[in-house]
Coordinates of C-alpha atoms in Angstrom, one line a residue:
X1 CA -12.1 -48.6 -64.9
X2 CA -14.6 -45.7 -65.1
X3 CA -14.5 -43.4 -62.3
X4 CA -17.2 -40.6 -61.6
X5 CA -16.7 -36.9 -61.6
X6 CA -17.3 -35.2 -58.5
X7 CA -18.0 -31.2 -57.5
X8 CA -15.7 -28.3 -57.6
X9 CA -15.3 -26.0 -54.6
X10 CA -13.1 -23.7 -52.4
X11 CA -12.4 -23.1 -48.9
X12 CA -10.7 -22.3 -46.0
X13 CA -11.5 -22.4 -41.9
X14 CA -10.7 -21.1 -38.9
X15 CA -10.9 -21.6 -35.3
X16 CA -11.7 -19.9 -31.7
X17 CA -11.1 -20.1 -28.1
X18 CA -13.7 -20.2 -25.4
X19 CA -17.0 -18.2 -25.5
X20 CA -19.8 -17.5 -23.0
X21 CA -23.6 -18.0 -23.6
X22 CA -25.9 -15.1 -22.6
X23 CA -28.7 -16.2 -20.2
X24 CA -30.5 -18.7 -21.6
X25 CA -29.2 -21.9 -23.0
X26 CA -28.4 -24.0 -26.5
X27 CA -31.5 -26.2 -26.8
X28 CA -30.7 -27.8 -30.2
X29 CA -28.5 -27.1 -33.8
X30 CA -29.3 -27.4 -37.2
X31 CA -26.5 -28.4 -39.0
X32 CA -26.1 -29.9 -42.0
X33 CA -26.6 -33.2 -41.9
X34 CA -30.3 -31.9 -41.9
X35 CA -29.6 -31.6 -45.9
X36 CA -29.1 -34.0 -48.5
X37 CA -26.7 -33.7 -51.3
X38 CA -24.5 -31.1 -49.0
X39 CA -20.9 -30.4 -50.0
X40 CA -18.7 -28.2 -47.3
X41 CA -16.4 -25.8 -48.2
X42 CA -13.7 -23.8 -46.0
X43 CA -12.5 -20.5 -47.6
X44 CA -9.9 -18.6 -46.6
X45 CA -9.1 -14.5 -48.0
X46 CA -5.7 -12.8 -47.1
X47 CA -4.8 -10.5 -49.9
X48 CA -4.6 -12.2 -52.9
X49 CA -4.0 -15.3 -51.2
X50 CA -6.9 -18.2 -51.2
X51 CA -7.1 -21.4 -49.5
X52 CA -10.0 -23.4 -49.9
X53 CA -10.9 -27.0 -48.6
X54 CA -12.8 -29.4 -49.6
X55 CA -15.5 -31.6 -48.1
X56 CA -18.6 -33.6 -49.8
X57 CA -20.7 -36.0 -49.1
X58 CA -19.3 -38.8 -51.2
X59 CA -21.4 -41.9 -51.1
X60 CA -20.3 -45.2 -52.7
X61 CA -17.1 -47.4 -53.4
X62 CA -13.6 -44.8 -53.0
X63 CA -12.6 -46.5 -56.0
X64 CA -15.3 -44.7 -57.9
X65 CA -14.1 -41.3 -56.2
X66 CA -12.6 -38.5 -58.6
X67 CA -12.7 -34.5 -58.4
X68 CA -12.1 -32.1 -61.0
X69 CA -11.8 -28.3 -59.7
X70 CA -11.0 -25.4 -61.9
X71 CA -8.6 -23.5 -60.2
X72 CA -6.8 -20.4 -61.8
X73 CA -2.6 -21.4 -61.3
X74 CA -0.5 -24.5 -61.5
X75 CA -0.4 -25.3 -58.0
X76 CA 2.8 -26.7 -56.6
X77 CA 3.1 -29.7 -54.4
X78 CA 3.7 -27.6 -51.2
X79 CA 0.2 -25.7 -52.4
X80 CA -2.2 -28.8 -51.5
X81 CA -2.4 -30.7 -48.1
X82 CA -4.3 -32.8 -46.1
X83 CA -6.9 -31.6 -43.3
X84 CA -9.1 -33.2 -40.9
X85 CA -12.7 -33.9 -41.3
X86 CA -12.9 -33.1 -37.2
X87 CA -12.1 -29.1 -38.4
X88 CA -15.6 -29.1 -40.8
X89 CA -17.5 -30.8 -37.6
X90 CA -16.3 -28.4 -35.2
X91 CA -17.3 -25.3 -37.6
X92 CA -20.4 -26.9 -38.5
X93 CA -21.3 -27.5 -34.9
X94 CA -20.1 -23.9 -33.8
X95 CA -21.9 -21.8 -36.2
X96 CA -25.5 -23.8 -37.0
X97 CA -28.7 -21.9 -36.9
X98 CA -29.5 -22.5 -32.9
X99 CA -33.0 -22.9 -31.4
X100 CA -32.5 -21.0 -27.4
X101 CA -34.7 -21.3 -24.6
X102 CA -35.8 -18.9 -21.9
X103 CA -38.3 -18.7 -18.6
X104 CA -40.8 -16.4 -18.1
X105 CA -41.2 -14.6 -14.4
X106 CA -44.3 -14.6 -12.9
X107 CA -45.0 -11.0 -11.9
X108 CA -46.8 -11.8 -8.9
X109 CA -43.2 -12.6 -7.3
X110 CA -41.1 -10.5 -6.5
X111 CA -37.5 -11.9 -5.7
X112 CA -33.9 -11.5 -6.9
X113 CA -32.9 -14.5 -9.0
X114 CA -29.6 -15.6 -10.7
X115 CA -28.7 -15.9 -14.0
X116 CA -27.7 -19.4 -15.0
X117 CA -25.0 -19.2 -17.1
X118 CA -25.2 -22.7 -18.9
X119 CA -21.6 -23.0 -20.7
X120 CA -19.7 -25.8 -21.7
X121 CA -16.7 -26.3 -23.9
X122 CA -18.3 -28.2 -25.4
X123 CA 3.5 -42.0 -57.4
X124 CA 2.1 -43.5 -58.0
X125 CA 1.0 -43.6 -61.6
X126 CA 3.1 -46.4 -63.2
X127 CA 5.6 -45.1 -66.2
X128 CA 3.5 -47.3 -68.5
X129 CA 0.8 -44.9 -67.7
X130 CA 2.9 -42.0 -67.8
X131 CA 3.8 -42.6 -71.8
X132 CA 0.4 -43.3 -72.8
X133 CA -0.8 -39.9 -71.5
X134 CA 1.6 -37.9 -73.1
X135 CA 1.1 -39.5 -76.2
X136 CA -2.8 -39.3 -75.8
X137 CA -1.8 -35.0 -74.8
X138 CA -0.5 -34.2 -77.5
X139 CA -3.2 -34.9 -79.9
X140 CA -5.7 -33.3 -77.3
X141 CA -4.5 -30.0 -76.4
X142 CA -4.2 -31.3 -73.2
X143 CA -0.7 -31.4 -70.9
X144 CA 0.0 -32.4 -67.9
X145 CA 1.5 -29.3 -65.7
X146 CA 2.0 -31.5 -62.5
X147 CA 1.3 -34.5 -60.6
X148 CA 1.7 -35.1 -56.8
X149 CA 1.0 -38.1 -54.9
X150 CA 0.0 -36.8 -51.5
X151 CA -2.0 -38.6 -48.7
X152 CA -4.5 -40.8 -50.2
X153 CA -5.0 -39.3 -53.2
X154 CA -3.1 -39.1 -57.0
X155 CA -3.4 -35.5 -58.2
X156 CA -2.9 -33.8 -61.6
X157 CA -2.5 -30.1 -62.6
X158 CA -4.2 -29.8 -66.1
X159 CA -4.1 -27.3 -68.8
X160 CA -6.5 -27.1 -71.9
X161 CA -6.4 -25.3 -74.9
X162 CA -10.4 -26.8 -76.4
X163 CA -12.7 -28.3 -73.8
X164 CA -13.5 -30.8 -76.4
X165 CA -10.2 -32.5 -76.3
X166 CA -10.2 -32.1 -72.5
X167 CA -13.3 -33.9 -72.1
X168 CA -11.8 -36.7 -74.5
X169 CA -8.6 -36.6 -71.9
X170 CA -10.8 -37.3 -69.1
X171 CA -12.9 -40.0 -70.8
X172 CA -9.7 -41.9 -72.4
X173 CA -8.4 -42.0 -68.4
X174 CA -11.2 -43.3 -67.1
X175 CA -13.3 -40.1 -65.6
X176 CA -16.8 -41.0 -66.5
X177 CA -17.4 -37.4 -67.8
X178 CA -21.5 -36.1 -67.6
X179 CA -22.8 -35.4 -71.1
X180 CA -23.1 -31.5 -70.3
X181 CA -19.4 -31.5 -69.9
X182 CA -18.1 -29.5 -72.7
X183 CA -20.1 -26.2 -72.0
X184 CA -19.0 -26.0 -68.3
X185 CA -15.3 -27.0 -69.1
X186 CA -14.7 -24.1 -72.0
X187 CA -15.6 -20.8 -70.6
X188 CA -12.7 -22.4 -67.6
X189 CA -10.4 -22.9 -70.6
X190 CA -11.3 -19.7 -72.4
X191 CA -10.2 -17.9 -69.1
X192 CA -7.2 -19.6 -68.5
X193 CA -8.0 -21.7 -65.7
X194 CA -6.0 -25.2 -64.7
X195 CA -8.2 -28.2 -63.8
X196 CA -7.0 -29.6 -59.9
X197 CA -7.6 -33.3 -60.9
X198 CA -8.2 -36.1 -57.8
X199 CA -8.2 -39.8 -57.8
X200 CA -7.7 -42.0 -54.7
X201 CA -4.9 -44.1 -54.4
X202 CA -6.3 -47.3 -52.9
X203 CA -2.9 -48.4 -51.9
X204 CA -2.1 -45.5 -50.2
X205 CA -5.1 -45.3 -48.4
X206 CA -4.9 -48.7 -47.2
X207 CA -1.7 -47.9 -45.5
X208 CA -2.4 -44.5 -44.3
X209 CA -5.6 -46.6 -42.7
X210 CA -8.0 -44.0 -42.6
X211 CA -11.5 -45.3 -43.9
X212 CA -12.9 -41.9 -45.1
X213 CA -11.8 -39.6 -47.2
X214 CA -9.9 -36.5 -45.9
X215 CA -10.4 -33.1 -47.0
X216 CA -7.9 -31.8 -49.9
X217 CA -6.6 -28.4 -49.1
X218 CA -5.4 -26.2 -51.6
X219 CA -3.5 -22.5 -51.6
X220 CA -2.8 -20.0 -54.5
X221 CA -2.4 -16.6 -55.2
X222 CA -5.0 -15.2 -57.2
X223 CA -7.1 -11.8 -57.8
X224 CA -9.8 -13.5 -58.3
X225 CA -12.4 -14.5 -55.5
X226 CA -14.9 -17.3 -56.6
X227 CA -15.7 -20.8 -56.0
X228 CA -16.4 -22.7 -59.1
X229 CA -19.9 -24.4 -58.6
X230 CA -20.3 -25.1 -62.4
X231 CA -18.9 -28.3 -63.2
X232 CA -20.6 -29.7 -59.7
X233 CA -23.9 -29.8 -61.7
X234 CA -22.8 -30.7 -64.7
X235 CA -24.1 -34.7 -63.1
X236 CA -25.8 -33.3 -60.9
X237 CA -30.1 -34.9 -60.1
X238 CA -31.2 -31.4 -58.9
X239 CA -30.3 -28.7 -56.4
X240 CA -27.4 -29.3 -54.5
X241 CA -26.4 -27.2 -50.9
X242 CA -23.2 -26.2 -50.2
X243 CA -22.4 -24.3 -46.5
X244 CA -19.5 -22.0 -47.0
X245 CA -17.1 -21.4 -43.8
X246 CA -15.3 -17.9 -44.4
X247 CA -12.7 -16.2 -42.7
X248 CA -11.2 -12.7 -43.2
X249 CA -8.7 -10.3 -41.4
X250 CA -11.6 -7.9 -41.5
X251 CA -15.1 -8.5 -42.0
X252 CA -17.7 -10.3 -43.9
X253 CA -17.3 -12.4 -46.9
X254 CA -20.6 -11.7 -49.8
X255 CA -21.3 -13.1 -52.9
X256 CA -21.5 -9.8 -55.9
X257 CA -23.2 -11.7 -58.1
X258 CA -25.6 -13.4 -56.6
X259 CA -27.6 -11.7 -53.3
X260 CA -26.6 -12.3 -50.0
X261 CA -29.7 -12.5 -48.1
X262 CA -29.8 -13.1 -44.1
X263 CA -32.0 -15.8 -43.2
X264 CA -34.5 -15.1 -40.7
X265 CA -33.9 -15.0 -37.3
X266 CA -34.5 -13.9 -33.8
X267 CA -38.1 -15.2 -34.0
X268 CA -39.8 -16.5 -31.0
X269 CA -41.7 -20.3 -31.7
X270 CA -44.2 -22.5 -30.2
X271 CA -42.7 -24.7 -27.2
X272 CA -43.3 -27.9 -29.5
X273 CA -40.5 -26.7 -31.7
X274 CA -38.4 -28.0 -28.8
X275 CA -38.9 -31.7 -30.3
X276 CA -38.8 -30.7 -33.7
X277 CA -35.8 -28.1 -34.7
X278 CA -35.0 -30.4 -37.5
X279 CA -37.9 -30.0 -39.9
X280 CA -38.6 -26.7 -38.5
X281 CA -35.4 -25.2 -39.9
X282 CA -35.5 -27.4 -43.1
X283 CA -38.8 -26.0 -43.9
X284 CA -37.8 -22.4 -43.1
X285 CA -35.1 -23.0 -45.2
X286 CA -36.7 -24.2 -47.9
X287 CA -39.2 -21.5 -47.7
X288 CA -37.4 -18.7 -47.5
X289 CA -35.5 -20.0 -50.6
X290 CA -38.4 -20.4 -53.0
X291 CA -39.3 -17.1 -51.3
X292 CA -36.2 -15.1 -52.6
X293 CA -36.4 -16.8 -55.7
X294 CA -33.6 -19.8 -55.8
X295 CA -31.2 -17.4 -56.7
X296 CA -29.4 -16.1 -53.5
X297 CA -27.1 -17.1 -50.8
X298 CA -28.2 -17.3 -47.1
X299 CA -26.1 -16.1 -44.5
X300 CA -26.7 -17.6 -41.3
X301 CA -23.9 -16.5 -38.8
X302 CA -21.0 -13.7 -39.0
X303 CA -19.2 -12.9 -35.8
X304 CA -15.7 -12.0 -34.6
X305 CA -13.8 -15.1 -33.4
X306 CA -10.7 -13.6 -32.7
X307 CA -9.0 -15.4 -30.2
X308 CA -7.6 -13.2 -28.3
X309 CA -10.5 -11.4 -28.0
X310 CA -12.7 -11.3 -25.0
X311 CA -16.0 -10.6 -26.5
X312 CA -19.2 -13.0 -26.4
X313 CA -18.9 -14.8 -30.0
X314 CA -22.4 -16.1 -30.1
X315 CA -25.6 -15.9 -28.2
X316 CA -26.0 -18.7 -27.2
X317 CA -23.2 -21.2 -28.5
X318 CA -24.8 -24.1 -30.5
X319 CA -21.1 -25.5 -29.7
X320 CA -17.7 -25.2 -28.2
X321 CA -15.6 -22.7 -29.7
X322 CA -13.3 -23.8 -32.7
X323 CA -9.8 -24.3 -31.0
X324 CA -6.9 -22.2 -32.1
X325 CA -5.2 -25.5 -33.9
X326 CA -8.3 -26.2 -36.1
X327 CA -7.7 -22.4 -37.1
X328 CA -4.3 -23.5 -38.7
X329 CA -5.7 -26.7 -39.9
X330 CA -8.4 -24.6 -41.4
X331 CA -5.7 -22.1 -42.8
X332 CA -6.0 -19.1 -41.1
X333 CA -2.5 -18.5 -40.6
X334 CA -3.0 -15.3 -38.7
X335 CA -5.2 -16.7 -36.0
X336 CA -2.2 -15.8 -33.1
X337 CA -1.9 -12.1 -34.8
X338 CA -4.6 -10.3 -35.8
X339 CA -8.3 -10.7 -36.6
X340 CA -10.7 -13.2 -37.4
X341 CA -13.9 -12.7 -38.4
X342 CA -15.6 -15.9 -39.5
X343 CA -19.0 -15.8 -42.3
X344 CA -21.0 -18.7 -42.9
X345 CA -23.0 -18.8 -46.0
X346 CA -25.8 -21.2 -47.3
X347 CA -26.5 -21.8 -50.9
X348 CA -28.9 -23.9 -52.7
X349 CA -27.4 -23.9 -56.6
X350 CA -29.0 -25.7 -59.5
X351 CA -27.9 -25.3 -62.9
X352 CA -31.1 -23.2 -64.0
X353 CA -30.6 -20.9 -61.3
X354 CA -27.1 -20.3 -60.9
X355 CA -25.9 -20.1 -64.7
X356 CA -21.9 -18.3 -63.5
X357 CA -19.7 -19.2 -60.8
X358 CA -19.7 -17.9 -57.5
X359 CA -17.9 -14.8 -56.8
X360 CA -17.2 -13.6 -53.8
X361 CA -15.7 -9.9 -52.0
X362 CA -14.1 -9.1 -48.6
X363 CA -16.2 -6.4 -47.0
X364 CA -15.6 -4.2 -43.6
X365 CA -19.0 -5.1 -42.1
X366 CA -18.2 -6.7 -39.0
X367 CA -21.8 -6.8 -37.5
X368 CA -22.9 -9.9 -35.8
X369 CA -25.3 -12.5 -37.3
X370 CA -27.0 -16.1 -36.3
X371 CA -29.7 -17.7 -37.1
X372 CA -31.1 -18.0 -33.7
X373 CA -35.0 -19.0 -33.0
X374 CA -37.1 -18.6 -29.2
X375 CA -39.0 -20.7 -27.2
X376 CA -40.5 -18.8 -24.2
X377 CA -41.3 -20.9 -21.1
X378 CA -44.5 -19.6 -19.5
X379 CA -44.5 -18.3 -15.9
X380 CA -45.4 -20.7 -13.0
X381 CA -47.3 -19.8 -9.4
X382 CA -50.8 -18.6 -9.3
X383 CA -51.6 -15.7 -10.7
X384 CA -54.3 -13.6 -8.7
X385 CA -52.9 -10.3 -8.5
X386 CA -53.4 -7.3 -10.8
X387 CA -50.3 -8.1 -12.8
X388 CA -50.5 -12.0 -13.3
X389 CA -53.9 -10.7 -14.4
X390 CA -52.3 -9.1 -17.3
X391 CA -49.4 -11.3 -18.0
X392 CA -52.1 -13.9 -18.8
X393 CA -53.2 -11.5 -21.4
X394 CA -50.4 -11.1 -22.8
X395 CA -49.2 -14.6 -22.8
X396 CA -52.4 -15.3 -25.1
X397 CA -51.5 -12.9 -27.7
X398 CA -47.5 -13.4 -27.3
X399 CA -48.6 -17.2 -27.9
X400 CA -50.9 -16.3 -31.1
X401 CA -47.6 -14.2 -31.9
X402 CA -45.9 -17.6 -31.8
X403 CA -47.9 -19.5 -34.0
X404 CA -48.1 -17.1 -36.5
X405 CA -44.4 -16.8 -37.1
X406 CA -44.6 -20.6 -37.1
X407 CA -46.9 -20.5 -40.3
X408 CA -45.1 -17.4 -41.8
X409 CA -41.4 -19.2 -41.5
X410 CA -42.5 -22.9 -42.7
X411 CA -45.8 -22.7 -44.2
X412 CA -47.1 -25.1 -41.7
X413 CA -50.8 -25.8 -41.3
X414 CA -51.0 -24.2 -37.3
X415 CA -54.8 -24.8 -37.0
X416 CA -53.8 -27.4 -34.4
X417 CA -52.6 -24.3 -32.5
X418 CA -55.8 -23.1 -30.8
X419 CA -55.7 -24.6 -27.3
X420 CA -51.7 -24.0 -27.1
X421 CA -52.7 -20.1 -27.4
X422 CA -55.5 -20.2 -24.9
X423 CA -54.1 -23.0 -22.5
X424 CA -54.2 -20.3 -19.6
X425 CA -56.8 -18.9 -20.4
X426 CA -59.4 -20.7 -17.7
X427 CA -56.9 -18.8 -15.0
X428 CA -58.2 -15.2 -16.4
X429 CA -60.9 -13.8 -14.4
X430 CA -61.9 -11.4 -17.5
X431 CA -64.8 -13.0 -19.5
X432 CA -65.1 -10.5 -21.2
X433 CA -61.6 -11.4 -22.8
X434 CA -61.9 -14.8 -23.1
X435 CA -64.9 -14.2 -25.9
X436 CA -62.0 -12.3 -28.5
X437 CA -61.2 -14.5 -31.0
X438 CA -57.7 -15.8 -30.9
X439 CA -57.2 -17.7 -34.2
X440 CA -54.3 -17.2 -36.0
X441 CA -54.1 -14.8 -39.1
X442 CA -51.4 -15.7 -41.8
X443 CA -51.2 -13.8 -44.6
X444 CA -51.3 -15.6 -48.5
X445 CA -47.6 -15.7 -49.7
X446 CA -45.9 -14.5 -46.5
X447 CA -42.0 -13.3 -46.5
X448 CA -40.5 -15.6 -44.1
X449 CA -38.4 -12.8 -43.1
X450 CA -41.1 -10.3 -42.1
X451 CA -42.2 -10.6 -38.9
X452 CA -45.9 -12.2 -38.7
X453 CA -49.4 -10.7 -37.6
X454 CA -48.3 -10.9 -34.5
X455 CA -45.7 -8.6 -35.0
X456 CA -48.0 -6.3 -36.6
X457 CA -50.6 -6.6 -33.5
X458 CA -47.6 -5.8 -31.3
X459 CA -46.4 -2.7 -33.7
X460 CA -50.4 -1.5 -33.4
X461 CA -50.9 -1.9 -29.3
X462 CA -47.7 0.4 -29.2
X463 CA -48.9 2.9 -31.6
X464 CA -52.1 3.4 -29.9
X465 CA -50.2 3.6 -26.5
X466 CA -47.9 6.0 -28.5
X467 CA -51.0 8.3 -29.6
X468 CA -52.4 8.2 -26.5
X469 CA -49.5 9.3 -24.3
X470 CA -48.9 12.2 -26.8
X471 CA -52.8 13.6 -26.5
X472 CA -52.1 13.1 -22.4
X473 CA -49.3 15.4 -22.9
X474 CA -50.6 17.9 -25.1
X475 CA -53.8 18.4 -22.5
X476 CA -51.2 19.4 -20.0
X477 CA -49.7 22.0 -21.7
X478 CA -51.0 25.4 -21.1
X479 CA -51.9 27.1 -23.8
X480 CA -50.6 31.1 -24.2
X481 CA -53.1 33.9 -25.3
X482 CA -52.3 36.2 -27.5
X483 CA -52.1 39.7 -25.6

């Protein structure tokens, strides 16, 4: 029975206790089910000391199921485990670029108001089978270090000595092996690495009676820091996504040989964004990445989620917190003791792109990140007096702001725009106003993270205002003749 060769991957997770939102509230997420082909990995850096698991978006008969992951030791039995699918949901769910919503005042009120704080919580490999693999070893350079039935899966511990011979291994035990195979597997071999080797065990899965399959854990002591992304596009059918969970004692986790690019954020939209997050965010996504060139990794959130610390750990949460027991599900053994600061990272890898592994280094930056996107309710009331006057104004251009931010983040065709940026403007008593021409200027070949021309119109009213105050001030002062 042939069996197909999935991805290689690393990770480890941790979880949180309770956070507050700042005013405003979680409108909508987008995580990753937004993204075909996307394989989830938790990663976890003490030290020397690694733990990685593994999610993926396995479609088709378990039967068919089989992973092959570099990995640089001979693990031991007590090295792999079990986790729970739930622990990738709630990270996922907690960390996903959020789309936030505030109100506007009208200025023609005056009146103390309250902050709404909107928060919610939210062996069995027969010894028939045994003997012909040895046999079939010894003639291929390839032995069998270990083998472990644990949960639903049969795993191996492979070494190599000629990728040819491995490649023969896999193909004479029925791992349909991709036609590419032999120049990912040597440079593993020629550094040493074992191959971490996963089949299901129907039997065992059947009486365990869980009807996906559960993430594989691993843990090993290692100087190296890298995820092996290589032999996950060996049968691969174009780019693949992989979100990275990453938790430290200390700070950020970055790729160092790939940049680590943030994605763009803090960017205030068009209301109708409300009804589509989805496809927004895709398209920013997939933007931004043709933008940097295919070759980088996104971060989209970074923040302190230590749990005993009181700080806010997102603004606003997309989710409920992580809870302390997914932490030690996730690995994060230290999640009672000491810090936890939690990275996650966004990659799109093909094999063009992305020729080397991902490697990765612990750094002390500790400032906060999300990917976090505005919608701006306007004002209600009527809007005689000097001030609503103005507001209007300023709606109009905050509103052309909008719209080109929209076009510079997805590349969207906003000509449909126009009468969302003058929709008040029949309430201004200024004709003189309503003649300027409001139409959105986007630039040719944007940077989705640069700000858009409306930026630039805001960064010019407060220069002039700038110039002008300094010429007021340099009329007042009185000027000393020379005796």
């Amino acid at each position: 029975m042939k069996t197909k060769i999935i991805a290689l991957f690393l990770l480890s997770v941790l979880v949180t206790e309770n956070a507050m939102a700042f005013c405003g509230f979680y409108v909508a997420k987008a995580d990753t089910k937004l993204f075909n082909k996307t394989s989830q990995i938790i990663l976890v850096r003490d030290g020397n000391r690694t733990t990685i698991t593994m999610n993926n978006d396995f479609q088709g008969d378990v039967k068919d199921f089989a992973m092959v992951v570099p990995v640089p030791v001979v693990l031991k039995e007590n090295d792999i485990r079990i986790s729970d699918q739930s622990v990738f949901e709630a990270l996922d769910a907690y960390s996903g670029p959020r789309l936030v919503e505030y109100y506007d005042e009208n200025p023609c009120y005056r009146y103390d108001y309250l902050e709404d704080y909107s928060y919610s919580r939210s062996e069995s490999i027969s010894m028939v089978q045994k003997s012909s693999m040895k046999e079939k070893e010894k003639g291929l350079g390839v032995k069998v270090e270990a083998e472990y039935s644990i949960g639903e899966y049969d795993i191996l511990i492979l070494s190599a000595t000629e990728s040819v011979g491995l490649k023969t291994w896999l193909t004479q035990n029925g791992y349909k092996i991709p036609g590419t195979a032999n120049e990912v597997l040597d440079p593993y071999i020629k550094s040493n690495m074992k191959f971490f080797v996963v089949k299901v065990n129907l039997d065992n899965k059947k009486a365990l009676g869980f009807e996906h399959l559960r993430p594989i854990q691993i843990s090993f002591d290692s100087p190296k820091f890298m995820l092996p992304i290589r032999l996950g596009m060996a049968n691969a059918n174009g780019p693949q996504d992989m979100i990275v969970y990453a938790f430290t004692k200390t700070g950020r986790v970055e790729c160092t040989n790939y940049r680590t690019v943030k994605i763009p954020t803090d960017r205030n939209v068009p209301l109708d964004i409300r009804n589509n997050f989805g496809k927004f965010y895709v398209d920013l996504f997939e933007k931004s990445w043709r933008y940097q060139g295919k070759n980088c990794v996104f971060l989209e959130y970074a923040w302190n989620v230590t749990p005993s610390w009181g700080g806010v750990k997102c603004d606003p949460c997309v989710g409920p917190p992580p809870l302390t027991a997914d932490l030690g599900r996730a690995g994060v053994n230290w999640a009672n003791q000491g810090n936890v600061f939690f990275t996650r990272l966004h990659v799109r890898y093909s094999r063009d792109k992305f020729p080397q592994d991902l490697n990765f280094q612990v750094t002390p930056n500790t400032e906060h990140f999300q990917g976090r996107y505005i919608l701006t309710n306007p004002a209600g009331g009527d809007f005689e007096c000097e001030d609503g006057q103005q507001y209007l104004k300023d709606l109009c251009y905050k509103r052309k702001h909008e719209v080109e931010e929209l076009a510079v983040l997805t590349g969207w065709d906003v000509t449909r725009y126009g009468k969302y940026i003058t929709e008040y403007n029949h309430l201004i008593k200024d004709n003189q106003f309503k003649k300027n021409d409001f139409t959105p200027v986007i630039p040719q070949d944007s940077d989705p993270g640069s700000p858009g021309n409306g930026g630039k119109w805001i960064f010019t009213l407060f220069f002039l205002v700038g110039v002008g105050g300094l010429f007021i001030l340099l009329q007042r002062i009185p000027v000393t003749r020379q005796a």
